Coordinates of C-alpha atoms in Angstrom, one line a residue:
M233 CA 109.3 178.9 -0.8
K234 CA 106.9 177.5 2.1
P235 CA 106.8 173.7 1.8
N236 CA 103.7 172.1 -0.4
T237 CA 101.3 169.7 1.2
Q238 CA 103.4 166.9 0.4
Q239 CA 106.6 168.0 1.7
L240 CA 104.8 168.6 5.4
N241 CA 102.6 165.1 5.3
D242 CA 106.9 163.6 4.4
L243 CA 108.0 165.9 7.5
T244 CA 105.5 164.9 9.9
I245 CA 105.9 161.1 8.7
Q246 CA 109.3 161.9 9.2
V247 CA 109.0 163.5 13.4
R248 CA 107.1 160.6 13.8
R249 CA 110.1 158.5 13.3
D250 CA 112.3 160.3 15.5
I251 CA 109.8 160.1 18.0
L252 CA 109.3 156.2 18.4
R253 CA 113.1 156.1 18.1
M254 CA 113.8 158.7 20.8
V255 CA 111.5 156.3 23.7
H256 CA 112.6 153.8 22.2
A257 CA 116.5 154.6 23.0
V258 CA 115.8 155.1 26.3
N259 CA 113.3 153.5 26.7
S260 CA 111.4 156.4 28.4
G261 CA 109.1 159.2 27.2
H262 CA 105.8 160.2 26.3
P263 CA 105.1 159.2 22.6
G264 CA 101.0 159.5 22.7
G265 CA 101.3 163.1 23.2
S266 CA 104.1 164.3 20.7
L267 CA 102.4 161.5 18.5
G268 CA 99.2 163.8 18.5
C269 CA 100.7 167.1 18.0
T270 CA 103.0 166.5 15.4
E271 CA 100.9 168.1 12.1
F272 CA 100.1 170.9 14.4
M273 CA 104.3 171.8 15.6
V274 CA 105.1 170.8 11.7
A275 CA 102.6 173.0 10.5
L276 CA 103.7 176.0 13.3
Y277 CA 107.7 175.9 12.9
Q278 CA 107.1 175.1 8.8
V279 CA 104.6 177.4 7.7
L280 CA 102.5 179.5 10.0
M281 CA 104.9 181.6 12.1
D282 CA 107.6 184.2 11.4
R283 CA 110.5 183.6 12.4
K284 CA 114.3 184.9 11.7
E285 CA 117.2 182.9 10.6
G286 CA 119.5 181.2 13.9
F287 CA 118.0 182.0 17.6
D288 CA 118.1 184.2 20.2
M289 CA 116.3 184.6 23.7
D290 CA 114.7 187.9 23.1
G291 CA 112.6 186.9 19.8
I292 CA 112.6 190.5 18.7
N293 CA 110.8 191.2 15.5
E294 CA 109.7 187.7 14.9
D295 CA 106.9 185.2 16.2
I296 CA 107.6 183.1 19.4
F297 CA 106.4 180.0 20.9
F298 CA 106.6 178.4 24.0
L299 CA 105.4 174.8 24.4
S300 CA 103.7 174.4 28.0
N301 CA 103.0 171.0 28.3
G302 CA 106.9 169.9 28.7
H303 CA 106.3 165.9 28.2
I304 CA 106.4 166.0 25.0
S305 CA 109.5 167.3 24.4
P306 CA 110.0 163.9 21.7
V307 CA 107.9 166.4 18.6
F308 CA 109.2 170.0 19.7
Y309 CA 112.9 168.4 19.4
S310 CA 112.1 167.1 16.2
V311 CA 110.4 169.9 14.5
L312 CA 113.4 172.2 15.8
A313 CA 116.4 170.2 14.7
R314 CA 114.1 169.8 11.5
S315 CA 113.9 172.9 11.1
G316 CA 117.9 173.9 11.3
Y317 CA 117.4 174.9 15.6
F318 CA 120.7 172.5 15.4
P319 CA 121.9 169.2 14.0
V320 CA 119.3 166.1 13.7
S321 CA 121.6 164.0 14.7
E322 CA 121.5 165.5 17.9
L323 CA 118.2 163.8 18.3
A324 CA 120.2 160.5 19.3
T325 CA 121.1 161.6 22.8
F326 CA 117.5 162.5 24.2
R327 CA 117.1 161.9 27.6
H328 CA 121.1 161.0 28.0
I329 CA 123.3 162.2 30.7
N330 CA 124.2 166.2 30.2
S331 CA 122.4 166.5 27.1
R332 CA 121.2 169.2 25.9
L333 CA 117.6 167.1 25.3
Q334 CA 116.4 166.1 28.3
G335 CA 113.0 164.7 28.7
H336 CA 111.5 167.8 30.1
P337 CA 112.7 171.4 28.3
T338 CA 115.3 173.2 30.3
T339 CA 117.2 176.7 29.4
H340 CA 120.7 176.1 31.3
E341 CA 122.6 174.8 28.1
G342 CA 121.5 177.0 25.7
L343 CA 119.6 174.6 23.1
P344 CA 118.1 177.5 20.2
G345 CA 114.5 176.8 20.1
V346 CA 114.1 176.4 23.3
R347 CA 112.8 180.1 25.5
I348 CA 111.2 177.8 28.4
A349 CA 111.9 175.4 31.3
S350 CA 108.1 173.6 30.9
G351 CA 108.2 170.4 33.0
S352 CA 106.1 171.7 36.1
L353 CA 102.6 171.8 33.9
G354 CA 100.0 175.0 33.8
Q355 CA 103.0 178.2 34.1
G356 CA 103.3 178.2 30.0
L357 CA 100.3 180.6 29.8
S358 CA 101.3 183.0 32.6
V359 CA 104.8 183.3 30.5
A360 CA 103.6 183.4 27.1
V361 CA 101.0 185.8 28.2
G362 CA 104.4 187.9 29.4
A363 CA 105.9 187.8 26.7
A364 CA 103.3 189.2 24.7
Q365 CA 102.6 191.7 26.6
T366 CA 106.5 192.6 26.7
K367 CA 106.0 192.8 22.6
K368 CA 102.8 195.2 22.6
L369 CA 104.8 197.6 25.2
N370 CA 107.6 197.1 22.6
G371 CA 106.3 198.3 19.8
D372 CA 106.8 194.9 18.4
S373 CA 103.6 193.7 15.8
H374 CA 104.4 189.7 16.0
L375 CA 102.6 187.7 17.7
V376 CA 103.7 184.4 20.2
Y377 CA 101.9 181.0 19.9
S378 CA 101.7 178.7 22.9
L379 CA 100.7 175.1 23.8
H380 CA 99.1 173.3 26.6
G381 CA 96.9 170.1 27.3
D382 CA 93.9 169.9 28.3
G383 CA 94.5 168.2 31.4
E384 CA 96.7 170.5 31.8
L385 CA 93.8 172.8 32.1
Q386 CA 92.3 171.5 35.3
E387 CA 96.1 173.6 36.9
G388 CA 94.3 176.7 38.4
Q389 CA 97.5 178.9 37.0
N390 CA 95.7 179.2 34.1
W391 CA 93.0 180.8 34.3
E392 CA 95.0 183.4 36.4
A393 CA 96.7 183.7 33.3
I394 CA 93.7 183.2 31.2
M395 CA 91.2 186.3 33.0
Y396 CA 94.9 189.0 32.9
A397 CA 95.2 188.1 29.2
A398 CA 91.9 189.3 28.7
A399 CA 91.8 191.7 31.2
Y400 CA 94.6 193.8 29.5
K401 CA 93.3 192.9 26.3
V402 CA 96.4 191.2 24.9
D403 CA 95.8 190.6 21.9
N404 CA 98.6 189.7 20.0
I405 CA 98.4 185.5 21.9
I406 CA 97.4 182.2 20.0
A407 CA 96.7 180.1 22.7
T408 CA 96.4 176.1 21.1
V409 CA 95.1 173.5 23.7
D410 CA 95.3 170.0 22.2
L411 CA 92.3 168.8 23.4
N412 CA 92.6 164.6 23.0
G413 CA 90.0 164.1 25.2
K414 CA 93.2 162.1 27.6
Q415 CA 95.9 162.3 30.4
I416 CA 98.3 160.3 32.1
D417 CA 95.1 158.8 34.6
G418 CA 92.7 157.8 31.4
P419 CA 89.7 160.5 29.8
T420 CA 89.7 163.9 30.9
D421 CA 85.6 163.5 31.6
E422 CA 86.5 160.9 34.2
V423 CA 89.8 162.4 36.0
L424 CA 88.5 165.7 36.7
P425 CA 85.5 166.6 34.2
M426 CA 86.3 170.1 32.5
G427 CA 82.9 170.7 31.0
S428 CA 82.9 173.0 27.8
V429 CA 87.0 174.7 27.7
K430 CA 85.2 176.7 24.9
A431 CA 82.7 178.3 27.0
K432 CA 85.5 178.3 30.0
F433 CA 87.5 180.4 27.8
E434 CA 84.7 182.6 26.1
A435 CA 83.5 183.1 29.7
F436 CA 86.9 184.4 30.8
G437 CA 86.5 186.8 27.5
W438 CA 89.3 184.9 24.9
E439 CA 88.3 184.6 21.5
V440 CA 88.1 180.6 20.4
L441 CA 88.8 179.1 17.5
E442 CA 87.9 175.2 16.6
I443 CA 90.5 173.2 14.2
E444 CA 88.4 169.2 14.1
K445 CA 90.8 167.9 12.4
G446 CA 93.3 168.5 14.6
N447 CA 95.7 166.1 12.4
D448 CA 95.1 167.1 9.0
I449 CA 98.1 169.4 7.9
E450 CA 95.8 171.7 5.2
A451 CA 93.2 171.9 8.6
I452 CA 95.6 172.8 10.7
I453 CA 97.1 175.8 8.5
A454 CA 93.5 176.8 7.6
G455 CA 92.4 177.2 11.1
M456 CA 95.8 179.0 12.5
T457 CA 95.5 181.4 8.9
E458 CA 91.9 182.5 10.5
A459 CA 93.2 182.6 14.1
K460 CA 95.9 184.9 13.0
A461 CA 93.5 187.4 11.1
K462 CA 91.8 187.2 15.0
T463 CA 94.0 188.9 16.8
G464 CA 94.4 192.4 17.2
N465 CA 91.3 192.9 18.0
G466 CA 91.3 193.7 21.5
K467 CA 90.9 190.0 22.5
P468 CA 93.3 187.3 23.3
V469 CA 92.9 184.4 21.2
C470 CA 92.2 180.5 22.1
V471 CA 92.3 178.0 19.2
L472 CA 91.3 174.3 20.5
L473 CA 92.9 171.7 18.2
H474 CA 90.9 168.2 18.2
T475 CA 93.6 165.6 18.0
E476 CA 93.6 161.7 18.6
M477 CA 96.9 160.9 20.7
G478 CA 99.6 158.3 19.6
N479 CA 97.9 159.5 16.1
G480 CA 100.1 158.3 13.0
V481 CA 100.6 154.4 14.9
D482 CA 97.8 152.0 15.0
F483 CA 98.1 150.4 18.6
M484 CA 99.0 153.7 20.6
M485 CA 95.7 155.0 19.1
H486 CA 92.2 155.8 21.5
T487 CA 93.9 155.1 24.3
H488 CA 95.9 157.0 27.1
A489 CA 98.1 154.3 28.0
W490 CA 101.0 155.7 25.7
H491 CA 100.8 158.9 27.4
G492 CA 104.4 158.2 28.7
K493 CA 105.4 154.8 27.4
A494 CA 108.1 153.7 25.3
P495 CA 107.8 150.4 22.4
N496 CA 109.9 147.6 23.1
D497 CA 111.7 146.5 19.6
E498 CA 108.4 144.8 17.9
Q499 CA 106.1 147.0 18.8
L500 CA 108.9 150.1 17.1
E501 CA 108.6 148.0 14.3
K502 CA 105.0 147.8 13.5
A503 CA 105.0 151.3 14.9
F504 CA 107.7 151.9 11.8
A505 CA 105.6 150.1 9.1
Q506 CA 102.8 152.5 9.4
N507 CA 105.3 155.5 8.9
Q508 CA 108.3 155.0 6.3
V509 CA 111.9 156.7 6.1
T510 CA 111.0 159.6 3.6
L511 CA 113.6 162.3 4.4
G512 CA 116.2 160.1 6.5
D513 CA 116.7 158.5 9.9
Y514 CA 118.7 160.7 12.4

């Protein structure tokens, strides 16, 4: 049974609380982008992906996901834990020495749900395209999903992968771009303007869809369901997800300031007041 909208929204709020608690506890981490992608990650793991019980690195005969912008690990870890990959209590070890939950995801500790290390930006799409092509070669009809930051697209390796995927008709991949218009140094249009991301992907031969309400669970599910229907038609699929960095915490929204800054005690309580406990804190 797939969860209903209320259950998904309750989980989203609890994931927000997890994110805030994790970065506050160690006074480090990246809450802004994590909060902005919470609804997407919840919808992906709870509704959209065809997942098997348990975890194995090969991901044969199931959909798999790659997080390219690895600094938003808090939302990734929370959603993985609350989707059954490892105990929710382990979230309390975030960024601790010898923890499996490092600031950027790693693979050497064998954390279930994590298939690549993603600290360096710009590499995730290359891995995702390779995995998608492997599925095609193996006759595996399942999909590969990936998530990328819009500022991350300033990295050149992305465009090599984008070109390759279209040239070889890797049409079993859905690459989602978190289009929040912000990066660590400011608005993306001020740091390095990219023009129309949609036009760029289309020029490279991709099918492109946009989800304007990227922080709305139902809009995400509808948009991603449409994206899934576009797969298998000879073109890789890109989804432009319009989100708000820091979504759900009013003082973290509409600014890039919380890209990589943890809230203090007072700010944490203010953020919690806007996101009351739903499923229980870890």
